[in-house]
Short mmCIF file of C-alpha atoms and ligand atoms in Angstrom, two decimals:
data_model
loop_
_atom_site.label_atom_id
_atom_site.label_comp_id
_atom_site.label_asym_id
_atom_site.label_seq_id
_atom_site.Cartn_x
_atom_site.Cartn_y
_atom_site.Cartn_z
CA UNK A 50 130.84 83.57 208.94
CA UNK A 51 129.84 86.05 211.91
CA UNK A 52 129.43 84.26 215.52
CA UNK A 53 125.88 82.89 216.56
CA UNK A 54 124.04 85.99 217.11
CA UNK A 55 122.27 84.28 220.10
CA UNK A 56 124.54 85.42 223.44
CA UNK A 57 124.40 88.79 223.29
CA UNK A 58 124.72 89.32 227.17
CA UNK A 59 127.89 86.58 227.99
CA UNK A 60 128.19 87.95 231.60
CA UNK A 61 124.75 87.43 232.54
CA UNK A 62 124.69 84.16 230.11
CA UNK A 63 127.28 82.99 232.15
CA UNK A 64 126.17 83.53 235.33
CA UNK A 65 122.66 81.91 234.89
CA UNK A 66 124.35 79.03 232.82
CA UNK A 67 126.82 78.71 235.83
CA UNK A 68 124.27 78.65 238.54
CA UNK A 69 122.07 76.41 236.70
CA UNK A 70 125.18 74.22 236.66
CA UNK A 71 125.79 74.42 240.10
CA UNK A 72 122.09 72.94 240.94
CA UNK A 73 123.41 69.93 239.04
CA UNK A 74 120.07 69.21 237.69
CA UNK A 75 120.32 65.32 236.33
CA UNK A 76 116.59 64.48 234.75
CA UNK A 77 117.09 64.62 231.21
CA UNK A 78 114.83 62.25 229.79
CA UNK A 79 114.72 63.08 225.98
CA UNK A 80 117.45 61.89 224.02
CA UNK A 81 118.57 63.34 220.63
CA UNK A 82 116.29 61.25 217.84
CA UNK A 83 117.33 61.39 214.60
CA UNK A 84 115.53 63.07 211.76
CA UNK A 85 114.13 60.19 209.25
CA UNK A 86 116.15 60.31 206.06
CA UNK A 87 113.34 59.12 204.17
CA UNK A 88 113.15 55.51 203.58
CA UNK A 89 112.29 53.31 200.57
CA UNK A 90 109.45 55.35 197.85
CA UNK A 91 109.46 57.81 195.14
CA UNK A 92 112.87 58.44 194.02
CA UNK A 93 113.71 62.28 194.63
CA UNK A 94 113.63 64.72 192.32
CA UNK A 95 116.93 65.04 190.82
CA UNK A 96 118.91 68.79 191.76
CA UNK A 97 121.52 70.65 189.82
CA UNK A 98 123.81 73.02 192.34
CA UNK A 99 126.23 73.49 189.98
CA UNK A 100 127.98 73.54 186.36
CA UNK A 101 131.89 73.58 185.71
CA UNK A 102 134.06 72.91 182.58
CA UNK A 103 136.23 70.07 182.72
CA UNK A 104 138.02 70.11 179.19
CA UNK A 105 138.53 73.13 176.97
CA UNK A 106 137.62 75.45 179.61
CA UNK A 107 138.65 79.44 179.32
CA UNK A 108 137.39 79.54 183.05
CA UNK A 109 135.92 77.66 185.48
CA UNK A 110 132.17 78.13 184.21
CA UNK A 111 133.31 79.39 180.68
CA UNK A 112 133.69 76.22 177.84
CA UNK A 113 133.98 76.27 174.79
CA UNK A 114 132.17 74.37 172.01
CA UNK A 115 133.41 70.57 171.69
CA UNK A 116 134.73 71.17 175.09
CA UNK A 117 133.33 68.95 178.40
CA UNK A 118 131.44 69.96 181.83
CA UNK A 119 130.57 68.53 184.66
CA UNK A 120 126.71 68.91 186.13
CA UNK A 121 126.79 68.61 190.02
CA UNK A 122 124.16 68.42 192.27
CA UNK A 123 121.41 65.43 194.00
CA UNK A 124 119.62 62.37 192.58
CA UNK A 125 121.51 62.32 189.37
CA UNK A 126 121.79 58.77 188.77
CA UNK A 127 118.70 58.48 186.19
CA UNK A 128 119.96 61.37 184.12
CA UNK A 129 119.46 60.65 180.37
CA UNK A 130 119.79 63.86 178.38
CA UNK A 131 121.90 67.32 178.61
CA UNK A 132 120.14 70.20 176.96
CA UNK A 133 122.15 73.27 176.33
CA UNK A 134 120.64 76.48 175.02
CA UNK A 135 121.71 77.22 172.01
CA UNK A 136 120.90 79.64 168.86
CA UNK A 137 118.56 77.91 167.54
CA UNK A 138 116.29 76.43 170.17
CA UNK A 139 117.85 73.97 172.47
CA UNK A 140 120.18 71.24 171.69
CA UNK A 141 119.81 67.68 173.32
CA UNK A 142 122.95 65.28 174.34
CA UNK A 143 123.54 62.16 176.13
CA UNK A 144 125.46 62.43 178.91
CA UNK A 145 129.36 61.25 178.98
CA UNK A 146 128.72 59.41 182.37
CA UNK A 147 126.18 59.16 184.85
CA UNK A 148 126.65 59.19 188.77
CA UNK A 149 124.23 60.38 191.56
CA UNK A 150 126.29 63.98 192.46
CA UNK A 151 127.63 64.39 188.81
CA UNK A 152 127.23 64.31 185.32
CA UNK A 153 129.12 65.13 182.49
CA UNK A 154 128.52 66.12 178.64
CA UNK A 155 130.46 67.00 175.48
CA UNK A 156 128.68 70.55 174.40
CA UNK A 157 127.49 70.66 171.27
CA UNK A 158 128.53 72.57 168.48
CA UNK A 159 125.91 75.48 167.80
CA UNK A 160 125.56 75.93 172.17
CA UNK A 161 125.09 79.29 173.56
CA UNK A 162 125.07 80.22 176.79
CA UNK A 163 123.01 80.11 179.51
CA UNK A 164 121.49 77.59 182.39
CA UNK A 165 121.77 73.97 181.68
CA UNK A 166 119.33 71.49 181.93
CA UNK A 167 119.04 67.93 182.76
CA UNK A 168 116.55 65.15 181.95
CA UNK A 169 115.99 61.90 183.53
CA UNK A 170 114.71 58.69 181.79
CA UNK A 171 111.20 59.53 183.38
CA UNK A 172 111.09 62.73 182.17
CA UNK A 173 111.45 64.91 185.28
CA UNK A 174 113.92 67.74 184.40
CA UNK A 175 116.30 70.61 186.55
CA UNK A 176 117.64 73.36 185.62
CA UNK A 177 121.17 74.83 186.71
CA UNK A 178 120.98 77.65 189.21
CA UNK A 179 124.04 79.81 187.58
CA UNK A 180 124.48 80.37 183.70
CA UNK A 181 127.26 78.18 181.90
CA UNK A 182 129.15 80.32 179.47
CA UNK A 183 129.77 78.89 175.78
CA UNK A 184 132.23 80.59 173.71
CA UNK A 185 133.20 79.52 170.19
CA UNK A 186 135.44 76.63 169.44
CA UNK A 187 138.41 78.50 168.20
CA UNK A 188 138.38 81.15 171.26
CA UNK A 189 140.70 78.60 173.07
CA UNK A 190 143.85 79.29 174.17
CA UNK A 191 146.76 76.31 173.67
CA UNK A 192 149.01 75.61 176.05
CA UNK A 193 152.08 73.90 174.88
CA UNK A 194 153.92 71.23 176.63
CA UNK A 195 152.01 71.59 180.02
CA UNK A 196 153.44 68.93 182.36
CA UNK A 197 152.18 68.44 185.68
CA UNK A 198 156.08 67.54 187.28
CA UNK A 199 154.91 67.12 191.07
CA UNK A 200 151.98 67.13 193.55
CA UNK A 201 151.97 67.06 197.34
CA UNK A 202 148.80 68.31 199.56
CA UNK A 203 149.45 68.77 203.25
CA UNK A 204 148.03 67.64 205.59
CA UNK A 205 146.96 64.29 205.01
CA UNK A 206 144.32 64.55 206.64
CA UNK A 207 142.50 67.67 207.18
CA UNK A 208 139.90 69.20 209.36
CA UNK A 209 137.51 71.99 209.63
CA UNK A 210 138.71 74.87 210.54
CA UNK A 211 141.51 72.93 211.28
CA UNK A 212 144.85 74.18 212.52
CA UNK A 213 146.75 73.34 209.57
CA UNK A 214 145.84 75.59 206.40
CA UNK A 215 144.93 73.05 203.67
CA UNK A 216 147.60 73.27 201.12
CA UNK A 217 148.71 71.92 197.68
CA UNK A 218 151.82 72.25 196.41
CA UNK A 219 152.64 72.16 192.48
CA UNK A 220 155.01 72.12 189.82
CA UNK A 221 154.43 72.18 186.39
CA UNK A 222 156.85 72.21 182.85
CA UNK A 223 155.26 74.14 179.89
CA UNK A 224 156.76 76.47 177.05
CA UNK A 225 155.62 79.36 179.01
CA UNK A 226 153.36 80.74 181.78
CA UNK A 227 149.89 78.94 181.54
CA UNK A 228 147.09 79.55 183.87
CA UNK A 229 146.51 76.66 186.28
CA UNK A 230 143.36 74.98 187.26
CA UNK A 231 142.95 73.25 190.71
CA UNK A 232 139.97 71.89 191.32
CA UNK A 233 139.05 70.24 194.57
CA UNK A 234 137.52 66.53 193.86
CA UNK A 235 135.38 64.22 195.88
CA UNK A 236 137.12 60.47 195.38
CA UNK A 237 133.80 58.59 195.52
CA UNK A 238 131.37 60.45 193.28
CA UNK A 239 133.67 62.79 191.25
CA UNK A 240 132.35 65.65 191.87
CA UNK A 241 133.98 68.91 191.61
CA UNK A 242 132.94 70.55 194.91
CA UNK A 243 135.61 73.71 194.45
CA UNK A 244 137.52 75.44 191.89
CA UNK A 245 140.71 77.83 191.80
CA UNK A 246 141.89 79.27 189.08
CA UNK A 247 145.51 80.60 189.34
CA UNK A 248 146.50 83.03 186.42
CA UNK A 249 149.66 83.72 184.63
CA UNK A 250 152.02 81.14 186.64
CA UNK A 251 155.66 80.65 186.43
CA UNK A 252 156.50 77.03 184.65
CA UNK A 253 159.67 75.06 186.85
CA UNK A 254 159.13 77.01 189.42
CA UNK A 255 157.31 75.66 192.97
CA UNK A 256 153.62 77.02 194.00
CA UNK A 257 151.40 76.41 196.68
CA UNK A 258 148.45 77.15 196.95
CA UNK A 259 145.65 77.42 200.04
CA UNK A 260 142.53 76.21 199.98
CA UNK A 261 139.72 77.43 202.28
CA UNK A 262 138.16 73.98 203.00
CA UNK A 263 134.41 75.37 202.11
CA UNK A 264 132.88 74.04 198.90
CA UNK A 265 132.01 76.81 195.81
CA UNK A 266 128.81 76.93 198.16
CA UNK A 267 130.57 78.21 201.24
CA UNK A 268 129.82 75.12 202.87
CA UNK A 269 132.25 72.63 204.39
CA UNK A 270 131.96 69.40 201.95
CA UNK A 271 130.76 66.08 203.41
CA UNK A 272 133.64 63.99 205.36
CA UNK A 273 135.80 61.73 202.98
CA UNK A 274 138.33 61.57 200.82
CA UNK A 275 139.46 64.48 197.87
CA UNK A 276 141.89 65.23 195.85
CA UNK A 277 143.50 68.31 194.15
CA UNK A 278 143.45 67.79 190.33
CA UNK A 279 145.43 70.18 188.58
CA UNK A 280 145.37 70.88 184.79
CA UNK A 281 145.72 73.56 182.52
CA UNK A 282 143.01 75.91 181.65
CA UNK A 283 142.91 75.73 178.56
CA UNK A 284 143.71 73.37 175.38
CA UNK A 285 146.34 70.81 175.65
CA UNK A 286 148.02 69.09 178.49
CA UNK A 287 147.61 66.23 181.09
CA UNK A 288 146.43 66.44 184.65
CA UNK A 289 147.39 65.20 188.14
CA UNK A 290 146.39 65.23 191.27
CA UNK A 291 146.87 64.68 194.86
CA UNK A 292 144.59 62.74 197.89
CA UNK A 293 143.86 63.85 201.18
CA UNK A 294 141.02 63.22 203.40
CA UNK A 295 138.77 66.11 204.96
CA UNK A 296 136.17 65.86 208.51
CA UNK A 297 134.70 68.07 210.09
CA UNK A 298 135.46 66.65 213.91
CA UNK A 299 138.75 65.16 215.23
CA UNK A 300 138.59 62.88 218.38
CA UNK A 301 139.30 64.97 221.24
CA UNK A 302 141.29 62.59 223.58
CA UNK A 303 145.26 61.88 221.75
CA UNK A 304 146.15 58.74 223.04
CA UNK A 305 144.99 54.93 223.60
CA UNK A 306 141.67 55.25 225.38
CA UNK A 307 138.29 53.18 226.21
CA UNK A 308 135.38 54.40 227.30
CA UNK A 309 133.07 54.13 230.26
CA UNK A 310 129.34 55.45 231.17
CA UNK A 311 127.60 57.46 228.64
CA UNK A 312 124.63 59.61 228.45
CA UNK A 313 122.35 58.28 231.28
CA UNK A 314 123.70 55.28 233.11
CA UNK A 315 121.06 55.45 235.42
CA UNK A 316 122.66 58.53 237.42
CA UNK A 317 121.35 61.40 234.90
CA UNK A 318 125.08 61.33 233.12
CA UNK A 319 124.97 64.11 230.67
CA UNK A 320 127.97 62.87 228.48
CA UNK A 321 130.29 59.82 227.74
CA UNK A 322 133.61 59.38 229.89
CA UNK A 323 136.87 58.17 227.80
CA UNK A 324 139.26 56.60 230.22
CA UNK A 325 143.04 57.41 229.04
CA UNK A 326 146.52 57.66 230.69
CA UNK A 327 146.48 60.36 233.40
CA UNK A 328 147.52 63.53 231.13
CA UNK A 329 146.81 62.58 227.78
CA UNK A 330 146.23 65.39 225.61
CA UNK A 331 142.95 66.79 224.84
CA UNK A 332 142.00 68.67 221.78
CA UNK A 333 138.91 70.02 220.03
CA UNK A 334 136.67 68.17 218.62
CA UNK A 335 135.48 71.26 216.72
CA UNK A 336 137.16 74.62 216.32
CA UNK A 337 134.93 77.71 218.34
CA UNK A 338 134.84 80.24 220.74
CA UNK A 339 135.78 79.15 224.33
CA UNK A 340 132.57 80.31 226.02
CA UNK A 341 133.64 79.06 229.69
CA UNK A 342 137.09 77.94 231.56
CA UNK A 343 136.29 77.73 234.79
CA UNK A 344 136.45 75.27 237.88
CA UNK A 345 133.61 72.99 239.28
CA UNK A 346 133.58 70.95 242.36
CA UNK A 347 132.13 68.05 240.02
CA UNK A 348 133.68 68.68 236.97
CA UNK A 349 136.99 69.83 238.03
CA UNK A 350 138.91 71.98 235.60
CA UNK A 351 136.56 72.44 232.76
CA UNK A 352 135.59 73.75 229.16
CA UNK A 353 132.73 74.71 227.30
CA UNK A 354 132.84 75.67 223.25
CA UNK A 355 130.99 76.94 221.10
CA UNK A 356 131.56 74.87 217.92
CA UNK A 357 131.99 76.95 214.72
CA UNK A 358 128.88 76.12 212.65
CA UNK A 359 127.05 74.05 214.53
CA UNK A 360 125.17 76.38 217.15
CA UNK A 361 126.73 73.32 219.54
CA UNK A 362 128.37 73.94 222.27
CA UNK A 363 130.95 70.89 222.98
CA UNK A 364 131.70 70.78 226.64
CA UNK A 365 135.30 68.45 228.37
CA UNK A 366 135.95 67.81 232.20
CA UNK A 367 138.06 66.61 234.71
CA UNK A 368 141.00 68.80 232.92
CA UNK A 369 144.28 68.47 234.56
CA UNK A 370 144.47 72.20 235.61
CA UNK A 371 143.06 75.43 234.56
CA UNK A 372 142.93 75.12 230.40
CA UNK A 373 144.97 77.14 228.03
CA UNK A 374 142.33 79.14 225.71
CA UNK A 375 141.15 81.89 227.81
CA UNK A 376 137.36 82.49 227.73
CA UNK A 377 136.28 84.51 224.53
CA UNK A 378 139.35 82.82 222.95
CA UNK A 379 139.08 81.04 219.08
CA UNK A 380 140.44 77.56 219.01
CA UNK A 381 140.60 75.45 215.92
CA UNK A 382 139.81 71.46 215.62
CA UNK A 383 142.57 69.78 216.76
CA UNK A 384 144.14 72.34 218.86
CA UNK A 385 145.24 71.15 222.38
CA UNK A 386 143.14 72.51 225.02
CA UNK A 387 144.46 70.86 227.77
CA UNK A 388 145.20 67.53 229.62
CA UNK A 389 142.68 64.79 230.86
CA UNK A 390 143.01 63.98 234.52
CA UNK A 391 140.59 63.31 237.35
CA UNK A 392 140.20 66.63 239.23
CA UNK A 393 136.45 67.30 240.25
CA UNK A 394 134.36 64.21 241.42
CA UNK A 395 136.27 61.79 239.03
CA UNK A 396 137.27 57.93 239.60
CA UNK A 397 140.24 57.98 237.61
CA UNK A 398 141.81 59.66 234.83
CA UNK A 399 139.20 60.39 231.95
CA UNK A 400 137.50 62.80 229.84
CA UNK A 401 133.75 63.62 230.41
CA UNK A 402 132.61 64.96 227.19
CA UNK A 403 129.29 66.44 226.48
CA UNK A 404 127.68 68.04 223.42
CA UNK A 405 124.74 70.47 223.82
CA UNK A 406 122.32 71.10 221.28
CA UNK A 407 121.72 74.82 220.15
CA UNK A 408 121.96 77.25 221.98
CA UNK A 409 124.38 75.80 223.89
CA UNK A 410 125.29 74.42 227.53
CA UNK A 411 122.39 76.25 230.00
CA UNK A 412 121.19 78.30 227.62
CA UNK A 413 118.18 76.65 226.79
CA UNK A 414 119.51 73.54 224.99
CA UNK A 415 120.11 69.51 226.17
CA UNK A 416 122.57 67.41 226.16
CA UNK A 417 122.66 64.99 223.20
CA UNK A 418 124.09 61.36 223.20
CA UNK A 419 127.79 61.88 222.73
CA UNK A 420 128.42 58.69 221.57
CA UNK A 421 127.76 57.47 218.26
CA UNK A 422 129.75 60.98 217.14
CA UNK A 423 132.41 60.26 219.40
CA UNK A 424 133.00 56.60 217.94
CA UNK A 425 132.36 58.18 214.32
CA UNK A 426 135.22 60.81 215.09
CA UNK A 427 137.14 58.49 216.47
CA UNK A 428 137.06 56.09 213.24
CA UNK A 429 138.63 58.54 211.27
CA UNK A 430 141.29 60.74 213.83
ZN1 ZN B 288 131.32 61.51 233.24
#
């Protein structure tokens, strides 16, 4: 959560990452390559990060007997057995379904708790990091006439640390209060990623709540669509749930756009220019900590920041005037930082956007090939 620890002296920082600026030096001849993803061999191991209920759940790692959970995690696909401990050695099932991030199982009468294990068809087992808690069959509560009445998240689409808080808003009928599950789903693979429990709720009466956009391991998920599911914890009840999509960049230049020379171009260009209407809006890409506002004979008005959780530091030019944030200033993704224009040395109106590995813009990192991100962002926002 706490800032990069790395600039601990900004004034001097500054000053040596200005003055290296100033010398304009253009060789760069390494260009970001991409770490191999591994290719075509032995399949990987599967992982398990995680175990939630799903149906007759008293919380969201508590289940009871007969009731249904959901094992998250890597390499899942080949799963073919769900073993549980239980009080008399451990008890075997085959899974409901099967997917690469999740799996699901009915627990078996007779479970206790403890960590859950999976086996694939090969043989090659994982174990669950956390305990799953099994209580008897008859410790559920019922809820009666729980009735999911309405769903709405906002915003559509969200971002992270995005401007916008990510909400859902709920309404749901029963015969009395009820606690209410949300859980926060991945569309493709159907895996849980998060999970709020919300206790002793009014029935007919609106709630909302916020969710922090990190996953239950404090990371931000993977970019795509979600949904909020909400059910009732406990016995009884339908479910429903509402879509929204979730990145974690938003194109920084808000208008109709093209784009010109990128990294190179045979002149040592250090980013990629997007041409635009003279004083288009330009936002984040990525919320951070504006480490430098400033003016440059080249650049013209000018920003670097340092993007939240990356260690990147995400740099725009050729800003219509002075921008907004002040220096040592937090922005969030999306939040207008200025307008593009052409002050500095610029032919026309357009954005010159760089992105600086860790630690940052002359500190000691390069600048990587804006591109392909750009285009990615700019698929989506
Ligand atoms: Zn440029």
């Amino acid at each position: 959560m706490s800032r990069s620890a790395t600039r601990t002296s900004t004034t001097r920082t500054r000053a040596a990452a200005l003055a290296a600026f100033a010398t304009l030096v253009a060789a760069l001849s390494s260009v970001a390559v991409a770490a191999g993803d591994g290719g075509i061999g032995t399949p990987d191991p599967p992982k398990v990060e995680d175990v939630v209920c799903l149906q007759r759940c008293l919380d969201v790692r508590t289940v009871t007997e007969t009731g249904r959970i959901e094992v998250s995690g890597k390499a899942l696909g080949s799963v073919s057995e769900v073993r549980f401990p239980g009080v008399e050695g451990r008890i075997a099932v085959a899974p409901r379904s099967v997917g690469a991030a999740a799996v699901t199982a009915e627990v078996p009468t007779g479970a206790a708790s403890g960590r859950v294990v999976v086996v694939t068809a090969s043989g090659t087992k994982a174990k669950s990091p956390g305990e799953l808690e099994v209580k008897p069959e008859d410790a559920i509560r019922t809820v009666d006439g729980f009735e999911v009445g309405r769903v709405a998240a906002t915003p559509d689409v969200a971002y992270f640390d995005g401007r916008k808080d990510i909400e859902l808003d709920y309404l749901f009928e029963a015969d009395g209060q009820a606690d209410v599950r949300i859980d926060v789903v991945a569309k493709q693979s159907g895996r849980t990623i998060d999970s709020i429990v919300e206790r002793d709720r009014q029935p007919y009466s609106n709630q909302t709540v916020t969710w922090d956009g990190l996953g239950e391991d404090g990371r931000p998920p993977r970019n795509g669509k979600y949904k909020f599911r909400v059910s009732a914890l406990g016995d009884g009840g339908s479910s429903d749930a509402a879509g929204f999509s979730y990145y974690d960049h938003k194109f920084p230049l808000r208008g109709r756009h093209g784009y010109g020379d990128g990294l190179g171009a045979g002149r040592g260009h250090q980013g990629q220019d997007v041409f635009a209407k003279c004083g288009t809006r330009v936002v984040a890409a990525r919320g951070g900590r504006v480490q430098v506002n400033a003016y440059h004979s080249s650049a013209g008005y000018y920003l670097v920041i340092d993007g939240k959780k990356t260690g990147k530091d995400y740099t725009y030019m050729h800003l219509e005037r002075r921008g907004r944030p002040k220096e040592g200033s937090r922005v969030r993704t999306g939040e207008v930082i200025g307008r593009e224009s052409d002050t500095g040395n610029a032919q026309g109106c357009h954005l010159h956007f760089e992105l600086w590995s860790a630690p940052g813009w002359y500190e000691g990192g390069r600048p990587l090939d804006p591109t392909r991100p750009l285009k990615k962002w700019d698929g989506w926002s």
